[in-house]
Amino acid sequence: MRYASSVNAVAIAAALSWLATGSALQAQEAVPGGFLEASPESQGIAPEALESLADVVQGYVNRGLAVGGELVVIKNRHSVLHETFGWRDREAEVPMERNTLFNIRSMTKPLTGAAAQILIDEGKLALDDRAAEYIPGFDTDSSRNITVEQLLTHRSGLPLTILASVDQYETLFDMANAAGERGPQFEPGSKFWYSDTGTDVLGAIVEQVSGMTLDAFVTRRLLEPLGMVDALYLMDLADPRAARVATLYGGTANNWNRFWGPDNEPFYPFAWGSQTLYSSPLSYARFLAMWLDGGMAGDDRILSPDAISRTLTPVARMGQLGSDAPYPTLYPGLTVYHGQMAVLHVEGDPVDGAPPPGVAPMIYGYSGSDGTIAWAWPEHDLIILYFTQSRGGASVIRLEAEIERLVLNPPAGAGVEMPAEYGDYLGPYVANFGPFRNERFEILWRDGGLALDIPSQLVFGLDGPDEQQRWNLREVQGAAVSFVRGEDGEVTGLQIHQGGMTFDLPKGEPEPEEETPLSLEEVEMYLGWFRDEETSREVEVVLQNGRLALRIPETPEPLELYPPDDQVRPPARVARQPLGGSIGRSRRPVWPAPGTRPSTDQEIRRDRSAMS
């Protein structure tokens, strides 16, 4: 279900004049979070593209790519789109509602960074201060030289996480001490390595310097002066705002499993630097607006201009979690860098270190691993926030391509009519290769050309056909598709060609699968801990629900493994790669859920009566 904004039809035109703010009429009613509601037209934009963007998110929910979501577009500090989709709590049949609070995970990091910047502005902390001055566990040979600046920029060398469970430590100070005693994985300052651990240590330093708990300091110095009324550290479920928190789900497309809800015990035992903040999209937009306004919140200064410059200056090319691989983006021509606790998209050819001095980021923002993200375009005075509670989904990265296609750079071929002979290509195909298990692929006609939609990944444009009747995937070098026809001439399947291999996908919908539960005797040889010597990451293979599963410290629930295919692979390979990457297959556990899940028809109904 999707609920429309009460503003006029919600949308950005395909042909959009970003600077046309002019003599726009402004709505008189302020919405929670401090942004006035306004029609898109009043802010110099027209309705069609935003309506299409909302339809895209509705499609994600309809197709099971997310359980629910909330989408907000703010132009010239006016809310021109605010819609909700799907379920806040699927089992209880509670629809997603405006100003739901989401577990925003790593989107907490910029506020921890801002807290440190406040103390730097006040002269109580310095970038070159060593963590060992505040956290005794860092007074070791390997950890002694780690600095505050390295913690802010994910260049401390500390691991992604040291946690085996969320309640492993009694205080943030204890957690930071343990991080120092464990030490860095590589030489501090030598490279970017995304680290929850490092940000938790930074939060502990904020506590030591301020004399306050991290949540108390951030609330007093950031949340309250910024008017972030729907942002909080949720350790007390008696807070009335807890009733608006979204239930958490983990999994993959059409396989979402509830792993926490506000009727359970608090998810976090105390405030961490790396995560633990809950927020509505509109409240988080207030924080991004402070960045856009150079550290100001109305007439109040939150951060100095120098602090904003430090935060939003690219320092190093950003890598993926637990990897040196570049962080992906679907905004063409941009590379993702990291500043002092800010994710920054910068135009130009990528470089390993910092881009040339004076190169200003095109986009500021951050994302969270439960499926939340926020972007701000300073040149256009534009903020877009997309929050879900679907951990493990791909809709967040997919939406980047849709924002680019519909809002930032509308395609010239959007109105091109599809040749009649392509009609037989369209429809679903079933993938059973590499990381894909009984997964539904689909061939679409989009923006004047054919495209391959892989729900767990992206929509790939197709160029062709060539002399071999193959269509090349525009975004994946060396990969192509071709179509198989039966004796009657109708398309019966799809072939994917990559790396000298060909994979057959029959046309049609996937059939439901039935599996025989595994016994302990069958899998005992696989159980136990596995260690990646290159990254020092450890995972445990366990038997759960009659299936092998991986217990990974930084994930809230085990990842269940599909049965082996013809190519035996190590059980610890769980991450997906584009198309035919040589990796294993995984899924989230199937846990019994109370009640009956609503039908597809119930899920996809959209209430247009609320639209003016």
Coordinates of C-alpha atoms in Angstrom, one line a residue:
M1 CA 0.0 0.0 0.0
R2 CA 1.2 3.5 -0.8
Y3 CA -0.1 6.7 0.7
A4 CA 0.3 9.9 -1.4
S5 CA 1.4 13.2 -0.2
S6 CA -1.3 15.8 0.4
V7 CA 0.7 18.2 -1.8
N8 CA -0.3 18.6 -5.4
A9 CA 0.5 15.4 -7.2
V10 CA 4.1 15.1 -6.2
A11 CA 6.6 15.2 -9.0
I12 CA 9.7 16.5 -10.8
A13 CA 9.4 17.1 -14.5
A14 CA 11.4 15.0 -17.0
A15 CA 12.8 18.3 -18.4
L16 CA 13.7 20.2 -15.2
S17 CA 15.0 23.7 -14.7
W18 CA 16.9 23.4 -11.4
L19 CA 17.4 27.1 -10.9
A20 CA 13.8 28.2 -11.5
T21 CA 12.7 29.0 -8.0
G22 CA 11.6 32.5 -8.9
S23 CA 8.3 33.9 -7.7
A24 CA 7.0 30.5 -6.5
L25 CA 4.0 30.5 -4.3
Q26 CA 4.8 28.8 -1.0
A27 CA 2.6 26.5 1.0
Q28 CA 1.7 28.0 4.4
E29 CA 1.7 24.8 6.5
A30 CA 5.0 23.5 8.0
V31 CA 5.4 19.8 8.2
P32 CA 7.3 17.9 11.0
G33 CA 11.0 18.5 10.6
G34 CA 10.6 22.2 9.7
F35 CA 10.1 22.0 5.9
L36 CA 7.1 23.7 4.3
E37 CA 4.9 21.6 2.0
A38 CA 4.6 23.0 -1.5
S39 CA 3.6 21.8 -4.9
P40 CA 6.5 20.8 -7.1
E41 CA 5.4 23.4 -9.7
S42 CA 5.8 26.2 -7.1
Q43 CA 9.5 25.2 -6.7
G44 CA 10.1 25.3 -10.4
I45 CA 9.6 21.7 -11.2
A46 CA 6.7 19.7 -12.7
P47 CA 4.9 16.6 -11.6
E48 CA 5.7 13.7 -14.0
A49 CA 9.1 12.5 -12.9
L50 CA 8.5 12.5 -9.2
E51 CA 5.3 10.6 -9.7
S52 CA 7.3 8.1 -11.7
L53 CA 10.0 8.0 -9.0
A54 CA 7.3 7.1 -6.4
D55 CA 5.9 4.5 -8.8
V56 CA 9.4 2.9 -8.9
V57 CA 9.5 2.6 -5.1
Q58 CA 5.9 1.2 -5.1
G59 CA 7.2 -1.4 -7.6
Y60 CA 10.0 -2.4 -5.2
V61 CA 7.4 -3.2 -2.6
N62 CA 5.1 -4.9 -5.0
R63 CA 7.9 -7.2 -6.2
G64 CA 9.1 -8.0 -2.8
L65 CA 12.4 -6.0 -3.0
A66 CA 11.5 -4.2 0.2
V67 CA 8.9 -4.7 3.0
G68 CA 8.1 -1.1 3.2
G69 CA 9.5 2.4 2.7
E70 CA 9.2 6.1 3.0
L71 CA 10.4 8.5 0.3
V72 CA 10.9 12.3 0.8
V73 CA 12.0 14.9 -1.8
I74 CA 12.8 18.4 -0.5
K75 CA 13.5 21.2 -3.0
N76 CA 14.5 24.7 -1.9
R77 CA 13.7 23.5 1.7
H78 CA 10.1 22.7 0.7
S79 CA 8.7 19.2 0.9
V80 CA 7.4 18.5 -2.6
L81 CA 7.0 14.7 -2.2
H82 CA 6.4 12.6 0.9
E83 CA 5.0 9.1 0.3
T84 CA 4.9 5.8 2.1
F85 CA 4.8 2.3 0.8
G86 CA 4.1 -1.2 2.1
W87 CA 4.3 -2.2 5.7
R88 CA 5.8 -0.8 8.9
D89 CA 5.0 -4.2 10.5
R90 CA 4.0 -6.9 8.0
E91 CA 2.9 -9.5 10.4
A92 CA 0.7 -7.1 12.4
E93 CA -0.6 -5.6 9.1
V94 CA 0.5 -2.1 10.2
P95 CA 1.0 0.0 7.0
M96 CA 4.0 2.3 6.7
E97 CA 3.0 5.8 7.8
R98 CA 4.6 9.2 7.5
N99 CA 7.3 10.0 10.0
T100 CA 8.0 6.4 10.9
L101 CA 11.2 6.0 12.8
F102 CA 13.8 3.7 11.2
N103 CA 17.0 2.1 12.6
I104 CA 19.3 4.2 10.4
R105 CA 22.5 2.2 11.4
S106 CA 25.6 3.8 9.9
M107 CA 23.7 7.1 9.2
T108 CA 24.5 7.6 12.9
K109 CA 28.2 8.1 12.0
P110 CA 27.9 11.6 10.6
L111 CA 26.3 12.8 13.9
T112 CA 29.1 11.1 15.9
G113 CA 31.5 12.9 13.6
A114 CA 29.7 16.2 14.1
A115 CA 29.9 15.7 17.9
A116 CA 33.6 15.4 17.6
Q117 CA 33.8 18.5 15.4
I118 CA 31.9 20.5 18.0
L119 CA 34.6 19.6 20.6
I120 CA 37.3 20.5 18.1
D121 CA 35.6 23.9 17.5
E122 CA 35.7 24.4 21.2
G123 CA 39.4 23.6 21.5
K124 CA 38.7 20.5 23.7
L125 CA 39.8 18.0 21.1
A126 CA 42.2 18.1 18.2
L127 CA 42.5 16.1 15.0
D128 CA 46.1 15.0 15.9
D129 CA 45.2 13.9 19.4
R130 CA 45.9 10.2 19.9
A131 CA 43.1 7.9 21.0
A132 CA 45.5 6.6 23.7
E133 CA 45.2 10.0 25.5
Y134 CA 41.5 9.1 26.2
I135 CA 41.2 5.3 26.0
P136 CA 43.9 3.4 27.9
G137 CA 43.4 0.3 25.8
F138 CA 45.2 2.2 23.0
D139 CA 48.4 2.6 24.9
T140 CA 50.0 -0.4 23.1
D141 CA 52.7 -0.6 20.5
S142 CA 50.3 -1.2 17.6
S143 CA 47.5 1.2 18.6
R144 CA 49.3 4.1 20.3
N145 CA 49.6 6.3 17.2
I146 CA 46.0 6.1 16.0
T147 CA 44.6 9.7 15.9
V148 CA 41.2 11.3 16.0
E149 CA 41.6 12.4 12.4
Q150 CA 42.2 8.8 11.4
L151 CA 39.1 7.7 13.3
L152 CA 37.0 10.4 11.5
T153 CA 38.2 9.3 8.0
H154 CA 38.2 5.5 8.5
R155 CA 42.0 5.4 8.1
S156 CA 42.8 4.1 11.6
G157 CA 43.4 0.5 10.5
L158 CA 40.9 -0.8 13.0
P159 CA 38.7 -3.7 11.8
L160 CA 35.1 -3.4 10.6
T161 CA 33.9 -4.8 13.9
I162 CA 35.1 -6.6 17.0
L163 CA 31.6 -7.6 18.1
A164 CA 30.4 -11.2 18.3
S165 CA 27.1 -10.0 19.8
V166 CA 25.4 -6.7 20.5
D167 CA 25.6 -7.1 24.3
Q168 CA 29.2 -8.2 24.4
Y169 CA 30.3 -5.1 26.4
E170 CA 28.7 -3.2 29.2
T171 CA 29.8 0.3 28.1
L172 CA 31.1 2.2 25.1
F173 CA 34.3 2.8 27.0
D174 CA 34.7 -1.0 27.5
M175 CA 34.2 -1.5 23.8
A176 CA 36.7 1.1 22.9
N177 CA 39.3 -0.3 25.3
A178 CA 38.9 -3.8 23.7
A179 CA 39.4 -2.3 20.2
G180 CA 42.7 -0.7 21.3
E181 CA 43.9 -3.9 22.9
R182 CA 43.0 -5.8 19.7
G183 CA 44.8 -3.3 17.6
P184 CA 44.7 -2.3 13.9
Q185 CA 44.7 -4.7 11.0
F186 CA 47.1 -2.6 9.0
E187 CA 49.3 0.5 9.5
P188 CA 47.2 3.4 10.7
G189 CA 46.9 6.1 8.1
S190 CA 48.0 3.9 5.2
K191 CA 44.6 3.4 3.6
F192 CA 40.8 3.7 3.9
W193 CA 39.1 0.8 5.6
Y194 CA 35.5 1.2 6.6
S195 CA 35.3 0.6 10.4
D196 CA 32.4 0.5 12.8
T197 CA 35.0 -0.1 15.4
G198 CA 36.8 3.2 14.7
T199 CA 33.6 5.2 14.9
D200 CA 32.7 3.5 18.2
V201 CA 36.1 4.5 19.6
L202 CA 35.5 8.1 18.4
G203 CA 32.1 8.1 20.2
A204 CA 33.9 6.9 23.4
I205 CA 36.4 9.8 23.0
V206 CA 33.4 12.2 22.8
E207 CA 32.1 10.8 26.0
Q208 CA 35.5 11.2 27.8
V209 CA 36.0 14.7 26.6
S210 CA 32.5 16.0 27.1
G211 CA 31.9 14.2 30.4
M212 CA 28.5 13.0 29.1
T213 CA 27.2 9.8 27.5
L214 CA 27.3 10.0 23.7
D215 CA 23.5 10.0 23.4
A216 CA 23.1 12.8 25.9
F217 CA 25.8 14.9 24.2
V218 CA 24.4 14.4 20.6
T219 CA 20.9 15.0 21.8
R220 CA 21.8 18.3 23.6
R221 CA 24.2 19.7 21.0
L222 CA 22.7 18.4 17.7
L223 CA 19.3 16.8 17.8
E224 CA 17.6 19.5 19.9
P225 CA 19.0 22.6 18.3
L226 CA 18.5 21.1 14.9
G227 CA 14.8 20.4 15.6
M228 CA 15.3 16.7 15.0
V229 CA 12.3 15.8 17.1
D230 CA 12.0 12.3 15.6
A231 CA 15.6 11.3 16.1
L232 CA 16.6 9.4 19.2
Y233 CA 18.8 6.7 20.7
L234 CA 16.2 4.1 21.5
M235 CA 17.3 2.4 24.7
D236 CA 14.1 3.2 26.5
L237 CA 11.0 1.7 24.8
A238 CA 8.8 3.7 27.2
D239 CA 9.5 6.7 25.0
P240 CA 6.2 7.3 23.2
R241 CA 8.1 7.6 19.9
A242 CA 8.9 3.9 20.1
A243 CA 5.4 3.1 18.9
R244 CA 6.4 4.5 15.5
V245 CA 9.5 2.5 15.0
A246 CA 9.6 0.2 12.0
T247 CA 9.9 -3.6 12.5
L248 CA 13.2 -4.9 11.2
Y249 CA 13.5 -7.5 8.4
G250 CA 16.5 -9.3 7.0
G251 CA 16.7 -11.3 3.8
T252 CA 16.5 -11.0 0.1
A253 CA 13.8 -10.3 -2.5
N254 CA 10.5 -12.1 -1.5
N255 CA 12.2 -13.7 1.5
W256 CA 12.0 -11.2 4.3
N257 CA 12.1 -12.4 7.8
R258 CA 11.3 -10.4 10.9
F259 CA 14.3 -10.2 13.3
W260 CA 13.3 -7.3 15.6
G261 CA 10.3 -5.2 16.5
P262 CA 9.5 -2.5 19.0
D263 CA 7.7 -5.2 21.1
N264 CA 11.1 -6.8 21.7
E265 CA 13.8 -5.8 24.1
P266 CA 15.8 -2.7 22.9
F267 CA 18.1 -3.6 20.0
Y268 CA 21.1 -1.8 21.4
P269 CA 22.2 -1.9 25.1
F270 CA 23.7 1.6 24.9
A271 CA 24.7 4.3 22.4
W272 CA 27.4 3.4 20.0
G273 CA 29.3 5.8 17.7
S274 CA 28.8 3.7 14.6
Q275 CA 25.0 3.2 14.9
T276 CA 22.1 3.1 17.4
L277 CA 20.3 6.2 16.2
Y278 CA 16.7 6.0 15.0
S279 CA 15.2 8.7 12.9
S280 CA 12.4 9.7 10.5
P281 CA 13.4 10.9 7.1
L282 CA 12.3 14.5 7.7
S283 CA 14.3 14.7 11.0
Y284 CA 17.4 13.4 9.2
A285 CA 16.9 16.0 6.5
R286 CA 17.4 18.7 9.1
F287 CA 20.9 17.4 9.6
L288 CA 21.7 17.5 5.9
A289 CA 20.2 21.0 5.7
M290 CA 22.7 22.1 8.4
W291 CA 25.5 20.8 6.1
L292 CA 24.1 22.7 3.2
D293 CA 23.8 25.8 5.3
G294 CA 27.4 25.8 6.3
G295 CA 26.8 24.7 9.9
M296 CA 23.8 26.9 10.6
A297 CA 20.3 25.9 11.9
G298 CA 18.3 29.1 11.3
D299 CA 20.0 31.8 13.3
D300 CA 21.9 29.3 15.4
R301 CA 25.4 28.1 14.6
I302 CA 25.9 24.3 15.2
L303 CA 29.3 23.8 13.5
S304 CA 31.9 26.3 12.4
P305 CA 32.6 26.9 8.7
D306 CA 36.0 25.2 9.3
A307 CA 34.2 22.2 10.8
I308 CA 31.9 22.0 7.7
S309 CA 34.9 22.3 5.4
R310 CA 36.8 19.5 7.3
T311 CA 33.7 17.3 7.2
L312 CA 32.9 17.8 3.5
T313 CA 36.4 17.7 2.0
P314 CA 37.2 14.4 0.3
V315 CA 40.0 12.6 1.9
A316 CA 40.2 9.1 0.4
R317 CA 38.3 7.0 -2.2
M318 CA 35.7 5.0 -0.3
G319 CA 35.9 1.2 -0.2
Q320 CA 33.2 -1.4 0.4
L321 CA 32.7 -3.1 3.8
G322 CA 35.6 -5.4 4.6
S323 CA 37.2 -4.8 1.2
D324 CA 39.4 -2.4 -0.8
A325 CA 37.0 -2.6 -3.7
P326 CA 35.7 0.9 -4.6
Y327 CA 32.3 1.8 -3.2
P328 CA 29.7 1.6 -6.0
T329 CA 27.5 4.3 -7.3
L330 CA 25.0 4.5 -10.2
Y331 CA 25.4 8.3 -10.6
P332 CA 27.5 8.4 -13.8
G333 CA 30.7 10.3 -13.9
L334 CA 31.0 10.5 -10.1
T335 CA 33.3 8.7 -7.7
V336 CA 32.5 8.0 -4.1
Y337 CA 35.0 9.4 -1.5
H338 CA 34.9 9.8 2.2
G339 CA 35.5 13.0 4.2
Q340 CA 35.5 13.4 8.0
M341 CA 32.5 11.2 8.5
A342 CA 30.6 12.1 5.3
V343 CA 30.1 10.2 2.0
L344 CA 30.9 12.5 -0.9
H345 CA 30.3 12.0 -4.7
V346 CA 32.9 13.8 -6.7
E347 CA 33.0 14.5 -10.4
G348 CA 36.1 13.5 -12.4
D349 CA 38.3 10.5 -12.9
P350 CA 38.8 8.4 -9.8
V351 CA 42.0 8.6 -7.8
D352 CA 43.2 6.3 -4.9
G353 CA 43.8 9.1 -2.5
A354 CA 42.1 12.5 -2.3
P355 CA 40.9 14.3 -5.4
P356 CA 42.7 17.5 -6.4
P357 CA 42.3 20.4 -3.9
G358 CA 39.3 22.6 -4.4
V359 CA 37.2 19.9 -6.1
A360 CA 33.8 20.3 -4.5
P361 CA 31.5 17.3 -4.0
M362 CA 28.4 17.1 -6.1
I363 CA 26.5 15.1 -3.5
Y364 CA 26.7 14.8 0.3
G365 CA 25.1 12.0 2.2
Y366 CA 25.3 8.7 4.1
S367 CA 23.5 5.3 4.1
G368 CA 22.6 2.6 6.6
S369 CA 22.8 -1.1 6.3
D370 CA 19.1 -1.7 7.2
G371 CA 18.2 0.0 3.9
T372 CA 18.2 3.8 4.5
I373 CA 20.0 6.5 2.5
A374 CA 20.0 10.3 2.2
W375 CA 21.5 12.4 -0.6
A376 CA 21.9 16.2 -0.7
W377 CA 22.8 18.2 -3.9
P378 CA 24.2 21.6 -2.8
E379 CA 24.1 23.0 -6.3
H380 CA 20.4 22.3 -6.7
D381 CA 19.3 22.8 -3.1
L382 CA 17.8 19.3 -3.3
I383 CA 17.5 16.6 -0.6
I384 CA 16.2 13.1 -1.3
L385 CA 15.7 10.5 1.5
Y386 CA 14.7 6.9 1.0
F387 CA 14.2 4.8 4.1
T388 CA 13.3 1.1 4.3
Q389 CA 13.6 -1.5 7.1
S390 CA 14.8 -4.3 4.7
R391 CA 18.3 -5.3 5.6
G392 CA 20.0 -7.1 2.7
G393 CA 17.9 -5.5 -0.1
A394 CA 19.3 -3.8 -3.2
S395 CA 16.6 -1.2 -3.7
V396 CA 18.7 1.6 -2.2
I397 CA 21.4 1.4 -4.8
R398 CA 18.9 0.7 -7.5
L399 CA 17.1 4.0 -6.7
E400 CA 20.3 5.9 -7.5
A401 CA 19.8 4.9 -11.1
E402 CA 16.2 5.9 -11.1
I403 CA 16.9 9.3 -9.6
E404 CA 19.5 9.8 -12.3
R405 CA 17.1 8.6 -15.0
L406 CA 14.0 10.4 -13.9
V407 CA 15.2 13.5 -12.0
L408 CA 18.7 14.5 -12.8
N409 CA 19.2 13.5 -16.4
P410 CA 15.9 12.3 -18.0
P411 CA 16.5 10.0 -21.0
A412 CA 16.0 11.3 -24.5
G413 CA 14.5 8.0 -25.6
A414 CA 11.8 7.8 -22.9
G415 CA 9.0 8.2 -25.5
V416 CA 10.4 5.8 -28.2
E417 CA 8.0 3.1 -29.2
M418 CA 9.2 -0.5 -28.9
P419 CA 9.6 -2.4 -32.2
A420 CA 6.8 -5.0 -32.4
E421 CA 9.4 -7.8 -32.9
Y422 CA 10.8 -7.2 -29.4
G423 CA 7.5 -8.0 -27.7
D424 CA 8.3 -11.7 -27.5
Y425 CA 11.5 -10.9 -25.5
L426 CA 9.6 -9.2 -22.6
G427 CA 8.7 -11.1 -19.5
P428 CA 10.2 -13.2 -16.7
Y429 CA 13.0 -15.8 -16.9
V430 CA 14.3 -18.2 -14.1
A431 CA 17.9 -18.0 -13.0
N432 CA 19.7 -21.0 -11.4
F433 CA 23.4 -20.3 -11.7
G434 CA 26.2 -18.7 -9.7
P435 CA 24.7 -16.7 -6.8
F436 CA 21.1 -17.1 -8.1
R437 CA 18.7 -19.7 -6.9
N438 CA 15.3 -19.9 -8.5
E439 CA 15.5 -16.1 -9.0
R440 CA 13.2 -14.2 -11.3
F441 CA 14.9 -12.1 -14.0
E442 CA 12.9 -9.9 -16.3
I443 CA 13.4 -8.4 -19.7
L444 CA 11.9 -4.9 -19.9
W445 CA 11.4 -2.1 -22.5
R446 CA 12.7 1.0 -20.8
D447 CA 13.8 4.5 -22.0
G448 CA 13.8 3.5 -25.6
G449 CA 15.7 0.2 -25.3
L450 CA 15.6 -3.3 -23.8
A451 CA 16.9 -3.9 -20.3
L452 CA 17.6 -6.8 -18.0
D453 CA 16.2 -6.5 -14.5
I454 CA 17.9 -8.6 -11.8
P455 CA 16.0 -7.9 -8.6
S456 CA 18.8 -8.7 -6.2
Q457 CA 21.1 -6.4 -8.2
L458 CA 20.2 -3.7 -10.8
V459 CA 18.5 -3.0 -14.0
F460 CA 21.1 -3.4 -16.8
G461 CA 20.6 -1.6 -20.2
L462 CA 21.1 -3.8 -23.3
D463 CA 22.9 -2.7 -26.4
G464 CA 22.5 -4.7 -29.6
P465 CA 21.9 -7.1 -31.2
D466 CA 25.4 -7.7 -32.7
E467 CA 26.2 -10.1 -35.5
Q468 CA 25.8 -13.1 -33.1
Q469 CA 22.4 -11.8 -32.0
R470 CA 23.8 -11.0 -28.6
W471 CA 22.8 -7.9 -26.6
N472 CA 25.6 -6.5 -24.5
L473 CA 25.0 -5.4 -20.9
R474 CA 25.8 -1.7 -20.9
E475 CA 27.1 -1.7 -17.3
V476 CA 28.9 -5.0 -17.2
Q477 CA 31.9 -5.4 -19.5
G478 CA 32.1 -8.8 -21.2
A479 CA 28.6 -9.8 -20.4
A480 CA 25.8 -10.3 -22.9
V481 CA 22.4 -12.0 -23.4
S482 CA 20.8 -13.8 -26.3
F483 CA 17.3 -15.3 -26.8
V484 CA 16.4 -18.9 -27.5
R485 CA 13.4 -19.7 -29.7
G486 CA 11.5 -22.9 -30.0
E487 CA 10.4 -24.8 -33.1
D488 CA 7.3 -22.5 -33.3
G489 CA 9.5 -19.4 -33.3
E490 CA 8.4 -18.2 -29.9
V491 CA 11.0 -17.2 -27.3
T492 CA 11.5 -20.0 -24.8
G493 CA 14.5 -18.8 -22.9
L494 CA 17.4 -16.5 -22.3
Q495 CA 21.1 -17.2 -22.3
I496 CA 23.6 -15.1 -20.4
H497 CA 27.2 -15.1 -21.7
Q498 CA 30.0 -14.1 -19.4
G499 CA 33.6 -15.0 -18.9
G500 CA 33.5 -17.7 -21.6
M501 CA 30.5 -19.4 -20.0
T502 CA 26.9 -19.6 -21.0
F503 CA 24.0 -19.9 -18.5
D504 CA 20.5 -20.9 -19.6
L505 CA 17.4 -19.3 -18.2
P506 CA 14.0 -20.7 -19.2
K507 CA 11.2 -18.3 -19.8
G508 CA 8.5 -18.2 -17.1
E509 CA 7.9 -17.7 -13.5
P510 CA 9.9 -19.5 -10.8
E511 CA 8.3 -22.6 -9.3
P512 CA 8.0 -22.9 -5.5
E513 CA 10.8 -25.0 -4.0
E514 CA 10.7 -27.8 -1.5
E515 CA 13.7 -28.9 0.5
T516 CA 14.5 -31.8 2.8
P517 CA 15.9 -30.6 6.1
L518 CA 19.5 -31.5 6.7
S519 CA 20.6 -33.7 9.6
L520 CA 23.5 -33.0 11.9
E521 CA 25.3 -36.1 10.6
E522 CA 25.1 -34.8 7.0
V523 CA 26.8 -31.5 7.7
E524 CA 28.9 -32.0 10.8
M525 CA 32.1 -31.8 8.8
Y526 CA 31.2 -28.2 7.8
L527 CA 30.3 -26.8 11.2
G528 CA 32.7 -24.5 13.1
W529 CA 34.6 -21.2 12.6
F530 CA 36.2 -20.1 9.3
R531 CA 38.8 -17.3 9.0
D532 CA 39.8 -15.2 6.0
E533 CA 43.5 -14.8 6.5
E534 CA 43.6 -11.7 4.2
T535 CA 41.0 -9.7 6.1
S536 CA 41.1 -11.6 9.5
R537 CA 37.3 -11.8 9.4
E538 CA 35.7 -14.8 11.0
V539 CA 32.4 -16.5 10.4
E540 CA 30.8 -19.5 12.0
V541 CA 29.0 -22.2 10.1
V542 CA 26.0 -23.6 12.0
L543 CA 22.9 -25.7 11.4
Q544 CA 19.7 -23.8 11.6
N545 CA 16.1 -24.7 10.5
G546 CA 17.5 -27.8 8.8
R547 CA 19.9 -25.8 6.7
L548 CA 23.6 -24.7 6.9
A549 CA 23.9 -21.0 7.9
L550 CA 26.6 -18.5 8.5
R551 CA 26.8 -16.5 11.7
I552 CA 28.7 -13.3 10.9
P553 CA 29.5 -10.9 13.8
E554 CA 28.2 -7.7 12.1
T555 CA 24.9 -9.1 11.0
P556 CA 21.9 -9.5 13.3
E557 CA 20.9 -13.0 12.2
P558 CA 22.6 -15.9 10.4
L559 CA 22.6 -16.2 6.6
E560 CA 21.2 -19.5 5.5
L561 CA 23.0 -21.3 2.6
Y562 CA 21.3 -22.9 -0.4
P563 CA 22.2 -26.5 -1.2
P564 CA 25.4 -26.9 -3.3
D565 CA 25.2 -26.8 -7.0
D566 CA 27.4 -28.6 -9.5
Q567 CA 30.4 -26.5 -8.6
V568 CA 31.3 -27.1 -5.0
R569 CA 32.3 -23.8 -3.3
P570 CA 33.6 -22.9 0.1
P571 CA 30.7 -22.4 2.6
A572 CA 31.9 -19.0 3.7
R573 CA 31.4 -17.3 0.3
V574 CA 28.1 -15.4 0.8
A575 CA 28.4 -12.0 -0.9
R576 CA 26.8 -11.5 -4.3
Q577 CA 28.7 -10.4 -7.4
P578 CA 27.3 -9.2 -10.7
L579 CA 25.9 -12.1 -12.8
G580 CA 28.2 -15.1 -13.0
G581 CA 30.7 -14.4 -10.2
S582 CA 32.2 -17.5 -8.7
I583 CA 30.6 -17.3 -5.3
G584 CA 28.3 -19.3 -3.2
R585 CA 24.6 -18.7 -2.7
S586 CA 23.0 -17.5 0.5
R587 CA 19.7 -16.4 1.9
R588 CA 18.3 -15.2 5.2
P589 CA 16.6 -17.7 7.6
V590 CA 13.0 -18.5 7.3
W591 CA 11.5 -18.0 10.7
P592 CA 7.8 -18.7 11.5
A593 CA 6.0 -15.4 11.8
P594 CA 2.7 -14.7 13.6
G595 CA -0.4 -14.2 11.6
T596 CA -1.0 -14.5 7.9
R597 CA 0.9 -12.5 5.4
P598 CA -1.5 -10.3 3.4
S599 CA -2.0 -11.2 -0.2
T600 CA -0.2 -9.5 -3.1
D601 CA -3.4 -7.6 -4.0
Q602 CA -3.6 -6.2 -0.5
E603 CA 0.1 -5.1 -0.6
I604 CA 0.0 -3.3 -3.9
R605 CA -3.2 -1.3 -3.5
R606 CA -2.5 2.4 -3.6
D607 CA -4.8 5.0 -2.1
R608 CA -5.0 7.9 -4.6
S609 CA -7.9 9.5 -2.8
A610 CA -5.4 11.4 -0.6
M611 CA -4.0 13.2 -3.6
S612 CA -5.1 16.7 -4.3

